[in-house]
Coordinates of C-alpha atoms and ligand atoms in Angstrom, one line a residue:
M1310 CA 122.3 163.3 93.3
I1311 CA 118.6 162.3 93.2
K1312 CA 116.7 163.3 96.3
Y1313 CA 113.3 162.3 97.7
I1314 CA 111.5 164.2 100.4
V1315 CA 108.9 162.1 102.2
S1316 CA 106.1 163.9 104.1
L1317 CA 103.7 162.1 106.4
E1318 CA 100.9 164.5 107.1
N1319 CA 98.0 162.7 105.4
A1320 CA 97.6 159.7 107.7
N1321 CA 93.8 159.7 107.7
K1322 CA 93.8 159.5 103.9
H1323 CA 96.7 157.0 103.9
L1324 CA 98.6 159.2 101.5
I1325 CA 102.4 159.5 101.5
D1326 CA 103.6 162.7 99.9
V1327 CA 106.8 162.4 97.9
C1328 CA 108.8 165.2 96.2
M1329 CA 111.6 163.9 93.9
V1330 CA 114.2 166.6 93.4
I1331 CA 116.8 166.5 90.6
E1332 CA 119.2 169.4 90.3
Q1333 CA 120.7 168.6 86.9
N1334 CA 120.0 168.9 83.1
L1335 CA 117.6 166.4 81.8
E1336 CA 116.6 166.1 78.1
S1337 CA 113.1 165.7 76.7
G1338 CA 112.3 162.0 76.5
Q1339 CA 113.9 161.3 79.9
E1340 CA 112.0 158.4 81.5
F1341 CA 110.9 158.0 85.1
W1342 CA 109.6 154.6 86.2
L1343 CA 108.3 152.6 89.2
P1344 CA 109.0 148.9 89.8
D1345 CA 106.1 146.5 89.1
W1346 CA 107.3 143.9 91.6
I1347 CA 109.4 143.7 94.7
P1348 CA 112.4 141.4 94.9
G1349 CA 111.6 138.3 97.0
S1350 CA 107.9 138.2 96.1
Y1351 CA 107.5 136.9 92.6
M1352 CA 104.3 138.5 91.4
I1353 CA 103.6 141.5 89.3
R1354 CA 101.9 143.9 91.7
D1355 CA 101.8 147.1 89.7
F1356 CA 102.7 149.5 92.5
S1357 CA 102.2 152.4 90.2
K1358 CA 98.4 151.9 90.5
N1359 CA 98.8 153.6 93.9
I1360 CA 100.1 156.8 92.6
V1361 CA 97.1 159.1 92.9
S1362 CA 98.5 162.3 91.6
L1363 CA 101.7 163.4 89.9
S1364 CA 102.9 166.8 88.8
A1365 CA 106.2 168.4 88.0
I1366 CA 107.7 171.8 88.0
S1367 CA 111.0 173.3 86.7
N1368 CA 112.1 176.8 87.6
G1369 CA 108.7 177.5 89.0
K1370 CA 106.9 176.5 85.9
S1371 CA 104.9 173.3 85.4
V1372 CA 106.4 170.6 83.2
N1373 CA 104.5 167.8 81.4
L1374 CA 105.2 164.2 82.1
I1375 CA 103.5 161.9 79.6
K1376 CA 102.5 158.4 80.6
K1377 CA 104.3 155.9 78.4
N1378 CA 102.8 152.8 80.0
K1379 CA 101.4 151.7 83.3
S1380 CA 104.6 152.5 85.3
C1381 CA 106.7 154.8 83.1
W1382 CA 106.5 158.5 82.5
I1383 CA 108.4 160.6 79.9
L1384 CA 109.6 164.2 80.2
E1385 CA 108.2 166.4 77.5
Q1386 CA 110.9 169.1 77.4
N1387 CA 114.5 169.8 78.3
V1388 CA 115.0 171.0 81.9
V1389 CA 117.9 172.3 84.1
S1390 CA 116.3 170.9 87.2
I1391 CA 113.0 169.3 88.2
E1392 CA 110.8 168.6 91.2
I1393 CA 108.2 165.9 90.8
S1394 CA 105.5 165.7 93.4
Y1395 CA 103.2 162.7 93.8
Q1396 CA 101.1 161.0 96.4
I1397 CA 101.2 157.3 97.2
Y1398 CA 98.0 155.6 98.5
A1399 CA 99.4 153.4 101.2
W1400 CA 96.8 151.0 102.5
D1401 CA 98.2 147.5 101.9
L1402 CA 98.9 145.9 105.3
S1403 CA 101.6 143.5 104.1
V1404 CA 105.4 143.4 104.0
R1405 CA 105.3 144.0 100.2
S1406 CA 104.2 147.6 99.6
A1407 CA 103.2 150.4 101.9
H1408 CA 100.8 151.1 104.8
F1409 CA 100.1 154.4 106.5
D1410 CA 97.6 155.5 109.2
D1411 CA 97.6 157.2 112.5
Q1412 CA 99.5 154.3 114.1
H1413 CA 102.4 153.9 111.8
C1414 CA 103.9 154.3 108.3
F1415 CA 105.6 151.4 106.7
F1416 CA 106.9 151.5 103.1
N1417 CA 109.2 149.8 100.7
G1418 CA 111.1 151.9 98.2
T1419 CA 109.6 149.9 95.4
S1420 CA 106.2 151.5 96.2
V1421 CA 107.5 155.0 96.8
F1422 CA 110.6 156.0 94.9
L1423 CA 110.3 156.8 91.1
G1424 CA 113.5 155.7 89.3
L1425 CA 115.3 158.0 86.9
R1426 CA 116.1 155.8 83.9
N1427 CA 119.8 155.4 83.1
Y1428 CA 120.7 157.2 86.4
E1429 CA 120.1 154.2 88.6
A1430 CA 123.8 154.0 89.5
S1431 CA 123.8 157.5 90.9
E1432 CA 123.7 158.4 94.6
H1433 CA 120.1 158.7 95.9
S1434 CA 119.0 160.4 99.1
V1435 CA 115.8 160.3 101.2
E1436 CA 114.7 163.0 103.6
I1437 CA 112.0 161.9 106.0
I1438 CA 110.2 164.9 107.5
Q1439 CA 108.9 164.5 111.0
P1440 CA 105.1 164.5 110.9
T1441 CA 103.4 167.4 112.8
N1442 CA 100.0 165.6 113.5
S1443 CA 99.1 165.2 117.1
G1444 CA 99.7 161.6 118.1
C1445 CA 102.9 161.3 116.1
E1446 CA 105.1 163.0 118.6
Q1447 CA 106.6 159.7 119.8
W1448 CA 107.2 158.3 116.3
K1449 CA 110.7 157.2 115.5
V1450 CA 112.3 156.0 112.2
A1451 CA 113.6 152.4 111.8
T1452 CA 115.5 151.6 108.7
S1453 CA 118.8 149.9 107.8
M1454 CA 119.4 152.7 105.2
P1455 CA 122.6 154.5 106.0
S1456 CA 121.9 157.8 107.6
S1457 CA 123.6 161.1 106.8
S1458 CA 122.1 163.6 109.1
I1459 CA 119.2 162.6 111.4
N1460 CA 117.8 163.7 114.7
S1461 CA 117.5 161.5 117.8
L1462 CA 114.2 160.1 116.5
G1463 CA 115.7 159.2 113.2
F1464 CA 114.0 161.9 111.1
G1465 CA 116.3 163.5 108.5
L1466 CA 118.5 162.5 105.7
Y1467 CA 119.5 159.0 104.5
I1468 CA 121.8 158.2 101.6
C1469 CA 122.2 155.2 99.3
K1470 CA 124.8 154.6 96.7
D1471 CA 122.4 153.6 94.0
Y1472 CA 118.7 152.9 93.2
A1473 CA 119.0 149.1 93.8
N1474 CA 120.1 149.9 97.4
L1475 CA 117.5 152.7 97.8
I1476 CA 114.6 150.2 97.3
D1477 CA 116.2 147.5 99.5
H1478 CA 115.9 149.4 102.8
P1479 CA 112.2 149.6 103.9
F1480 CA 111.1 152.1 106.6
E1481 CA 109.0 151.5 109.7
I1482 CA 108.0 154.8 111.3
S1483 CA 105.9 154.6 114.5
D1484 CA 106.0 154.5 118.3
Y1485 CA 107.5 151.0 118.2
L1486 CA 109.1 148.9 121.0
E1487 CA 112.8 148.3 120.4
V1488 CA 115.5 146.0 121.6
K1489 CA 119.2 145.8 120.4
F1490 CA 121.9 143.2 120.4
V1491 CA 125.3 142.7 118.9
V1492 CA 126.7 139.9 116.8
N1493 CA 130.3 139.9 115.8
D1494 CA 130.5 143.7 116.5
V1495 CA 127.5 144.4 114.3
E1496 CA 124.5 146.1 115.8
H1497 CA 121.2 144.3 115.4
R1498 CA 117.9 146.0 116.2
M1499 CA 114.4 144.6 116.5
V1500 CA 111.4 146.9 116.4
F1501 CA 107.8 145.8 117.1
T1502 CA 104.9 148.0 115.9
E1503 CA 101.4 147.6 117.5
S1504 CA 102.7 144.9 119.8
P1505 CA 101.3 144.2 123.2
K1506 CA 103.4 146.3 125.7
N1507 CA 104.2 143.2 127.8
I1508 CA 106.1 141.2 125.3
D1509 CA 109.4 139.9 126.7
L1510 CA 111.8 141.8 124.5
D1511 CA 114.9 140.6 126.3
R1512 CA 114.0 137.0 125.9
I1513 CA 113.2 137.5 122.2
A1514 CA 116.5 139.3 121.7
K1515 CA 118.5 136.6 123.4
D1516 CA 117.0 133.8 121.3
V1517 CA 117.3 135.7 118.0
Q1518 CA 120.8 136.8 118.9
T1519 CA 121.7 133.1 119.4
I1520 CA 120.3 132.2 116.0
C1521 CA 122.1 135.1 114.3
Q1522 CA 125.4 134.3 116.0
Y1523 CA 125.0 130.7 114.8
Q1524 CA 124.4 131.8 111.2
C1525 CA 127.4 134.2 111.2
D1526 CA 129.6 131.4 112.6
F1527 CA 128.2 129.0 110.0
F1528 CA 129.7 131.1 107.2
A1529 CA 132.9 131.4 109.2
D1530 CA 133.5 135.1 108.3
S1531 CA 134.6 137.5 111.0
K1532 CA 131.8 139.8 110.1
P1533 CA 128.4 139.3 108.6
P1534 CA 128.0 140.9 105.1
F1535 CA 126.1 144.0 106.4
E1536 CA 127.0 147.1 108.5
N1537 CA 123.9 146.7 110.7
Y1538 CA 120.7 144.6 110.7
L1539 CA 117.1 145.4 111.4
F1540 CA 114.1 143.1 112.1
M1541 CA 110.9 145.2 111.8
T1542 CA 107.8 143.4 113.0
F1543 CA 104.2 144.4 112.7
V1544 CA 102.1 142.6 115.2
Q1545 CA 98.4 141.9 114.7
K1546 CA 95.8 139.5 116.0
K1547 CA 96.5 137.0 113.2
G1548 CA 99.4 137.6 110.9
F1549 CA 102.3 135.8 109.4
G1550 CA 104.9 136.6 106.7
G1551 CA 108.2 138.1 106.0
L1552 CA 110.3 139.6 103.2
E1553 CA 114.0 139.7 103.1
H1554 CA 116.3 142.6 102.3
M1555 CA 120.1 143.2 102.2
S1556 CA 120.3 144.4 105.8
S1557 CA 116.9 144.0 107.2
T1558 CA 113.6 142.1 107.1
A1559 CA 110.0 143.1 107.4
L1560 CA 107.9 140.7 109.3
H1561 CA 104.3 140.2 110.3
C1562 CA 103.4 138.0 113.3
S1563 CA 100.5 137.3 115.6
H1564 CA 100.1 138.5 119.2
D1565 CA 100.3 134.9 120.4
D1566 CA 103.6 134.3 118.6
L1567 CA 105.5 136.6 121.0
P1568 CA 106.4 135.5 124.6
K1569 CA 105.1 137.8 127.4
I1570 CA 107.0 138.9 130.5
G1571 CA 106.4 136.3 133.2
D1572 CA 105.8 133.4 130.8
D1573 CA 107.6 130.2 131.8
I1574 CA 111.0 130.6 130.2
E1575 CA 111.6 126.9 129.9
K1576 CA 108.6 126.5 127.6
K1577 CA 108.6 127.7 124.0
S1578 CA 105.1 127.6 122.4
K1579 CA 104.7 126.3 118.9
D1580 CA 103.7 129.9 117.9
Y1581 CA 106.9 131.4 119.3
Q1582 CA 109.0 128.7 117.6
T1583 CA 107.3 129.6 114.4
F1584 CA 108.2 133.3 114.9
L1585 CA 111.9 132.3 115.7
S1586 CA 112.0 130.2 112.5
L1587 CA 110.7 133.1 110.5
C1588 CA 113.4 135.4 111.9
S1589 CA 116.0 132.6 111.2
H1590 CA 114.6 132.2 107.6
E1591 CA 114.8 135.9 106.7
Y1592 CA 118.2 136.4 108.3
F1593 CA 119.6 133.5 106.3
H1594 CA 118.3 135.1 103.2
S1595 CA 120.9 137.9 103.8
W1596 CA 123.3 135.4 102.4
N1597 CA 121.1 133.1 100.4
V1598 CA 119.2 135.1 97.8
K1599 CA 120.3 138.7 98.7
R1600 CA 124.0 138.0 98.0
I1601 CA 124.1 134.4 96.6
K1602 CA 121.5 135.1 93.9
P1603 CA 120.2 133.8 90.6
A1604 CA 122.3 135.2 87.7
K1605 CA 118.9 136.2 86.2
F1606 CA 118.5 138.6 89.1
E1607 CA 121.7 140.4 88.3
P1608 CA 120.4 143.1 88.1
Y1609 CA 116.7 142.7 88.9
Q1610 CA 114.4 143.5 85.9
L1611 CA 111.6 145.1 87.9
Q1612 CA 109.2 145.8 85.1
Q1613 CA 108.6 142.3 83.9
E1614 CA 108.5 138.7 85.3
V1615 CA 112.0 137.1 85.6
H1616 CA 111.8 133.4 85.4
T1617 CA 114.3 131.1 87.2
E1618 CA 114.3 127.4 88.0
L1619 CA 116.3 128.2 91.1
L1620 CA 113.7 129.3 93.7
W1621 CA 113.8 125.7 95.1
F1622 CA 117.4 126.4 96.1
F1623 CA 116.9 129.9 97.5
E1624 CA 113.7 129.2 99.3
G1625 CA 114.0 125.4 99.9
I1626 CA 117.5 125.5 101.3
T1627 CA 116.5 128.5 103.4
T1628 CA 113.5 126.6 104.6
Y1629 CA 115.6 123.6 105.6
Y1630 CA 118.1 125.6 107.5
D1631 CA 115.7 128.1 109.2
E1632 CA 114.5 125.3 111.5
L1633 CA 117.7 123.3 111.7
F1634 CA 119.6 126.4 113.0
L1635 CA 117.1 126.6 115.9
V1636 CA 117.9 123.2 117.1
R1637 CA 121.6 123.4 116.3
S1638 CA 122.0 126.6 118.2
G1639 CA 120.1 125.1 121.2
V1640 CA 117.1 127.5 120.9
I1641 CA 114.7 124.6 120.5
S1642 CA 114.9 120.9 121.5
K1643 CA 115.5 117.9 119.2
E1644 CA 111.9 116.8 119.8
N1645 CA 110.6 120.2 118.8
Y1646 CA 112.7 120.1 115.6
L1647 CA 111.5 116.7 114.6
D1648 CA 108.0 117.9 115.2
M1649 CA 108.5 120.7 112.7
L1650 CA 110.2 118.3 110.2
A1651 CA 107.3 115.8 110.5
R1652 CA 104.8 118.6 109.9
N1653 CA 106.7 119.8 106.9
I1654 CA 106.5 116.3 105.4
T1655 CA 102.8 116.2 106.1
R1656 CA 102.5 119.5 104.2
Y1657 CA 104.4 118.0 101.3
M1658 CA 102.3 114.8 101.3
R1659 CA 99.0 116.6 101.5
G1660 CA 99.4 118.1 98.0
N1661 CA 98.7 116.0 94.9
G1662 CA 100.5 118.7 92.9
R1663 CA 103.7 116.9 93.8
K1664 CA 102.8 114.2 91.4
K1665 CA 102.4 116.6 88.5
Q1666 CA 104.8 119.5 88.9
T1667 CA 108.6 119.4 89.5
I1668 CA 110.2 122.0 91.8
T1669 CA 112.1 123.5 89.0
E1670 CA 108.8 124.0 87.1
S1671 CA 107.2 125.4 90.3
S1672 CA 110.1 127.9 90.6
F1673 CA 109.8 128.9 87.0
D1674 CA 106.1 129.4 87.1
A1675 CA 106.0 131.0 90.6
W1676 CA 104.7 134.2 89.0
T1677 CA 101.5 132.7 87.7
K1678 CA 101.0 129.6 89.8
F1679 CA 102.6 129.6 93.2
Y1680 CA 101.8 133.3 93.8
K1681 CA 98.3 133.0 92.3
Q1682 CA 97.0 129.9 94.0
D1683 CA 93.4 129.0 93.7
E1684 CA 91.2 126.2 95.0
N1685 CA 92.9 123.7 92.7
A1686 CA 96.5 124.6 93.9
S1687 CA 96.8 121.4 96.0
N1688 CA 96.1 119.3 92.9
A1689 CA 98.3 121.3 90.5
I1690 CA 101.3 122.9 92.3
V1691 CA 104.1 121.6 94.5
S1692 CA 105.6 124.2 96.8
Y1693 CA 109.3 125.0 96.1
Y1694 CA 109.5 126.0 99.8
V1695 CA 108.2 122.7 101.2
K1696 CA 109.6 120.2 98.7
G1697 CA 112.7 122.4 98.3
G1698 CA 113.3 122.1 102.1
L1699 CA 113.0 118.3 101.8
V1700 CA 115.2 118.1 98.8
A1701 CA 117.8 120.1 100.8
F1702 CA 117.4 117.4 103.6
C1703 CA 117.9 114.6 101.1
L1704 CA 120.8 116.4 99.4
D1705 CA 122.5 116.9 102.8
F1706 CA 122.5 113.1 103.3
E1707 CA 123.4 112.3 99.7
I1708 CA 126.5 114.5 100.1
R1709 CA 127.3 112.8 103.4
R1710 CA 126.9 109.3 101.8
L1711 CA 128.9 110.0 98.7
S1712 CA 131.7 111.7 100.5
N1713 CA 132.0 109.0 103.2
E1714 CA 130.7 111.5 105.8
N1715 CA 133.5 113.9 105.0
K1716 CA 131.3 116.6 103.6
N1717 CA 127.8 117.8 104.0
L1718 CA 125.4 120.5 102.9
D1719 CA 127.0 123.1 105.2
D1720 CA 130.2 122.7 103.2
L1721 CA 128.3 123.1 99.9
M1722 CA 126.7 126.4 101.2
R1723 CA 130.1 127.7 102.3
L1724 CA 131.6 126.8 98.9
I1725 CA 128.7 128.5 97.0
W1726 CA 129.1 131.6 99.3
K1727 CA 132.8 131.7 98.5
N1728 CA 132.4 131.0 94.7
Y1729 CA 129.4 133.2 94.0
G1730 CA 128.0 135.3 96.8
K1731 CA 131.3 136.8 98.0
N1732 CA 132.3 137.6 94.4
N1733 CA 129.0 139.0 93.3
I1734 CA 128.7 136.2 90.7
G1735 CA 125.2 135.2 89.9
V1736 CA 124.2 131.5 90.1
N1737 CA 123.1 129.8 86.9
E1738 CA 120.6 127.0 86.7
R1739 CA 123.1 124.1 86.7
D1740 CA 125.6 125.7 89.1
I1741 CA 124.3 124.1 92.2
Q1742 CA 124.9 120.6 90.8
K1743 CA 128.3 121.7 89.4
T1744 CA 129.4 123.1 92.8
T1745 CA 128.2 120.0 94.6
E1746 CA 130.3 117.8 92.2
E1747 CA 133.2 120.2 92.7
L1748 CA 132.9 119.6 96.5
I1749 CA 132.8 115.8 96.5
G1750 CA 134.4 115.0 93.1
I1751 CA 131.6 112.6 92.1
S1752 CA 128.9 113.0 89.5
M1753 CA 125.5 113.8 91.1
N1754 CA 123.6 113.8 87.8
D1755 CA 121.2 111.1 88.7
F1756 CA 120.3 112.6 92.0
F1757 CA 119.7 116.1 90.7
K1758 CA 117.8 114.9 87.7
E1759 CA 115.5 112.9 89.9
V1760 CA 114.8 115.5 92.6
L1761 CA 114.7 118.6 90.5
Y1762 CA 113.4 117.4 87.1
S1763 CA 111.1 114.6 88.0
T1764 CA 108.1 114.1 90.2
K1765 CA 109.4 110.8 91.6
E1766 CA 108.6 110.6 95.4
L1767 CA 111.5 111.6 97.6
D1768 CA 113.2 108.7 99.3
L1769 CA 112.8 110.1 102.8
K1770 CA 112.5 106.6 104.3
S1771 CA 116.1 105.8 103.5
V1772 CA 117.3 109.0 105.2
F1773 CA 115.3 108.3 108.3
N1774 CA 116.7 104.7 108.3
I1775 CA 120.3 106.2 108.3
L1776 CA 119.3 108.6 111.1
G1777 CA 117.8 105.7 113.1
L1778 CA 114.5 107.4 113.5
D1779 CA 111.0 105.9 113.3
Y1780 CA 109.1 107.3 110.3
L1781 CA 105.4 106.7 109.8
L1782 CA 103.1 107.9 107.1
T1783 CA 99.4 107.3 107.9
S1784 CA 96.2 108.4 106.4
E1785 CA 94.6 111.6 107.8
S1786 CA 91.7 111.4 110.1
K1787 CA 91.0 115.2 110.2
Q1788 CA 92.2 118.2 108.4
M1789 CA 93.7 119.7 111.6
D1790 CA 95.9 116.6 112.1
K1791 CA 99.3 117.6 110.8
G1792 CA 101.4 114.8 112.2
G1793 CA 104.5 115.5 114.3
F1794 CA 107.0 114.0 116.8
K1795 CA 105.7 111.3 119.1
K1796 CA 107.6 109.4 121.7
A1797 CA 105.7 106.3 120.7
L1798 CA 104.4 106.3 117.1
P1799 CA 100.6 105.9 116.7
Q1800 CA 99.3 102.8 115.1
S1801 CA 98.7 103.3 111.4
K1802 CA 95.0 102.8 111.0
P1803 CA 93.3 103.9 107.8
V1804 CA 90.1 105.8 108.5
C1805 CA 87.5 107.3 106.2
S1806 CA 88.1 110.8 104.9
L1807 CA 86.6 113.0 102.3
S1808 CA 90.1 114.4 101.4
I1809 CA 88.9 118.0 101.5
T1810 CA 89.6 121.1 103.4
H1811 CA 86.6 123.0 104.6
K1812 CA 85.6 125.9 106.8
S1813 CA 82.6 126.9 108.9
N1814 CA 79.6 128.4 107.1
S1815 CA 76.3 129.6 108.7
I1816 CA 74.5 126.6 107.2
G1817 CA 77.2 123.9 107.2
A1818 CA 80.7 123.0 106.1
E1819 CA 81.9 125.0 103.1
I1820 CA 84.4 123.2 101.0
V1821 CA 87.7 125.1 100.4
S1822 CA 89.6 122.5 98.3
V1823 CA 89.1 119.0 97.1
L1824 CA 92.0 116.6 96.7
D1825 CA 92.0 114.6 93.5
D1826 CA 91.0 110.9 93.9
G1827 CA 89.6 111.3 97.4
S1828 CA 86.0 110.2 98.4
A1829 CA 84.6 113.7 97.8
S1830 CA 86.4 114.2 94.4
N1831 CA 84.9 110.9 93.2
I1832 CA 81.4 112.2 93.5
G1833 CA 82.2 115.7 92.1
L1834 CA 82.1 117.7 95.3
S1835 CA 83.8 121.0 94.6
N1836 CA 85.1 124.3 96.1
K1837 CA 82.3 126.4 97.6
D1838 CA 79.8 123.5 97.9
I1839 CA 78.3 123.6 101.4
I1840 CA 77.8 120.2 103.0
I1841 CA 74.8 120.3 105.3
A1842 CA 74.0 116.7 106.2
L1843 CA 75.4 113.1 106.2
D1844 CA 72.8 110.3 105.8
G1845 CA 70.1 112.9 106.4
Y1846 CA 71.5 114.2 109.7
R1847 CA 72.7 117.8 109.9
V1848 CA 76.5 118.4 110.1
D1849 CA 78.8 121.4 110.5
S1850 CA 82.4 122.0 109.9
S1851 CA 83.5 121.4 113.5
E1852 CA 82.2 117.8 113.4
L1853 CA 82.4 116.8 109.8
D1854 CA 85.8 115.0 109.9
K1855 CA 84.9 113.1 113.1
R1856 CA 81.6 112.0 111.7
I1857 CA 83.2 110.8 108.5
A1858 CA 86.0 109.0 110.3
S1859 CA 83.4 107.1 112.5
Y1860 CA 82.1 105.1 109.5
P1861 CA 83.8 101.8 108.6
L1862 CA 85.9 101.9 105.4
D1863 CA 83.9 101.5 102.1
T1864 CA 80.6 102.5 103.7
E1865 CA 78.3 104.2 101.2
I1866 CA 76.6 107.3 102.7
S1867 CA 74.4 110.1 101.4
I1868 CA 75.9 113.5 101.4
S1869 CA 73.5 116.5 101.2
F1870 CA 75.0 119.8 100.0
F1871 CA 74.2 123.1 98.4
R1872 CA 75.9 124.2 95.2
R1873 CA 75.0 127.8 94.7
D1874 CA 71.3 127.7 95.6
K1875 CA 70.4 124.2 94.6
L1876 CA 70.2 121.3 97.0
Y1877 CA 71.9 118.0 96.0
H1878 CA 72.0 114.5 97.6
R1879 CA 74.8 112.2 96.4
L1880 CA 75.9 108.7 97.4
C1881 CA 79.5 108.6 98.4
R1882 CA 81.7 105.5 99.0
L1883 CA 84.0 106.5 101.9
T1884 CA 87.7 105.6 101.5
A1885 CA 90.8 106.5 103.5
S1886 CA 93.0 109.3 102.3
E1887 CA 96.5 108.6 101.1
E1888 CA 99.1 108.0 103.7
N1889 CA 99.8 111.7 103.9
T1890 CA 100.4 112.4 107.6
C1891 CA 103.9 112.1 109.0
F1892 CA 105.0 111.0 112.4
L1893 CA 108.6 110.8 113.6
G1894 CA 110.0 109.2 116.7
F1895 CA 113.2 107.9 118.3
S1896 CA 113.7 104.2 117.5
G1897 CA 115.3 103.3 120.8
E1898 CA 116.6 104.7 124.0
K1899 CA 119.6 106.3 122.4
T1900 CA 120.0 108.2 119.2
N1901 CA 122.6 107.0 116.8
S1902 CA 125.9 108.9 115.9
V1903 CA 124.7 110.0 112.5
F1904 CA 121.7 111.7 114.0
N1905 CA 123.9 113.3 116.7
D1906 CA 126.4 114.5 114.2
W1907 CA 123.7 116.0 112.0
I1908 CA 121.7 117.7 114.6
D1909 CA 124.6 118.8 116.8
N1910 CA 126.6 119.7 113.7
R1911 CA 129.8 118.0 114.8
Ligands
ZN1124 ZN1 112.2 133.0 102.0

């Protein structure tokens, strides 16, 4: 048994104290290690950099641990038992590592628990000691880790069958708000840290329960594949993000995302819908990526990058379903769903990277490209989330077409769950195509080759034709315009655009990114340039798009801007952007049967 004792007395210094206790013989040369990345977030993060002190004793005498590399230590002598004490600097306010102050402590095991090389299959236990600092009296422990002996606040002993499980149950320890619900006899908890006290917990629980119930029914098992489930949400003024685990998820959201007591229950704000789709997304990952997973992640190699072409499937399919489940379960309206879908298409069309990178390449290079995006990302990278979600949409309708409406993507997911996830068999790069062909008995080679291994534009128009929906792509008039659902589609009218994104700066509009081939790109405007005037008249970020759009197409204007400290004036011929903004609408009074079957899931 490997035991970790976690003490939380150093909130002001953001230091988590850990004592790793091993009561067994270990030989000199024994390795201890810490993961360099966390499953679900594909970037080397070097969590070991946050270990600020480390010492070991055996039988009351100090023992040397020699650093082998950035995240591995070696025992210098034989011991009959050992205690390793170390401190973790926890000041990363994200779902990916650890954060500790006088308000809460959140941590992932990947940041906190040293592994004992070759003993990863052993049982591991964690004792969380109740902090004695004033202000922490109301703190409680939220985790999906199985408990062994805990008090009413959750402090005490937790036990995991192996190291892989140990690092897949993050902890949130604070005076959080909590609400519970049950799905198929399994308890689900939602905890909210630093949230406004007036959030409508019952309303949130009811909506999330509906989504969870729908997903459990989707897989048609009597029980979900976990003993309990925990949503832990950290609420801040502006925040968004989530990370999936076996039986829990860590989320960040904004104050405005959560409904308050007394709000109109008939109305769901766009922000709340976004929060619900985030919950839906991470919950679906319990199946798709935590249990149905790439063969290359069996087991996770946590001290090096692991490349897979399959992130389009695990993130894209999940992106497709997270919103579709909201409408199918009745949590949002059809109009709301189509609004989300249209905005996803806009997101896809706004990136020129889609013409250069396939989604399998984007998956493979996630470590160095998608997770390390710079100002050129929109010209170089396609998102395996966004395009992956649209590929899932196209795949759904291709399966329907080829099977004469007898099968759909839901059937494929259930078959993949049965063949792979339930049997703990990893998915190889070509298994998605293979399983789809097994489902419908027809070769899908051309389809998969085109959507996964080429940059050919997706044929969304054909799918919307089948669905009987109006589909319009139009050029953007301002960067805030993301398209959406409209009862009556707007007229497609090309307007002038610089094809840039920008933000406010004290002297003008600072360019964030420049899309290839747009008006601004053609005269060499670049990231960090600050536009200060158009035709000699001062301009700022709030009015730049409107002023540009007011010129007739092909007008030549003078743009004045600073690059570093030098002032430039360049002539720019204004053109319209690509048709990169999507609107969807109902074609007639009634929706057709294909649309109804799809969205109602009959
Ligand atoms: Zn995801």
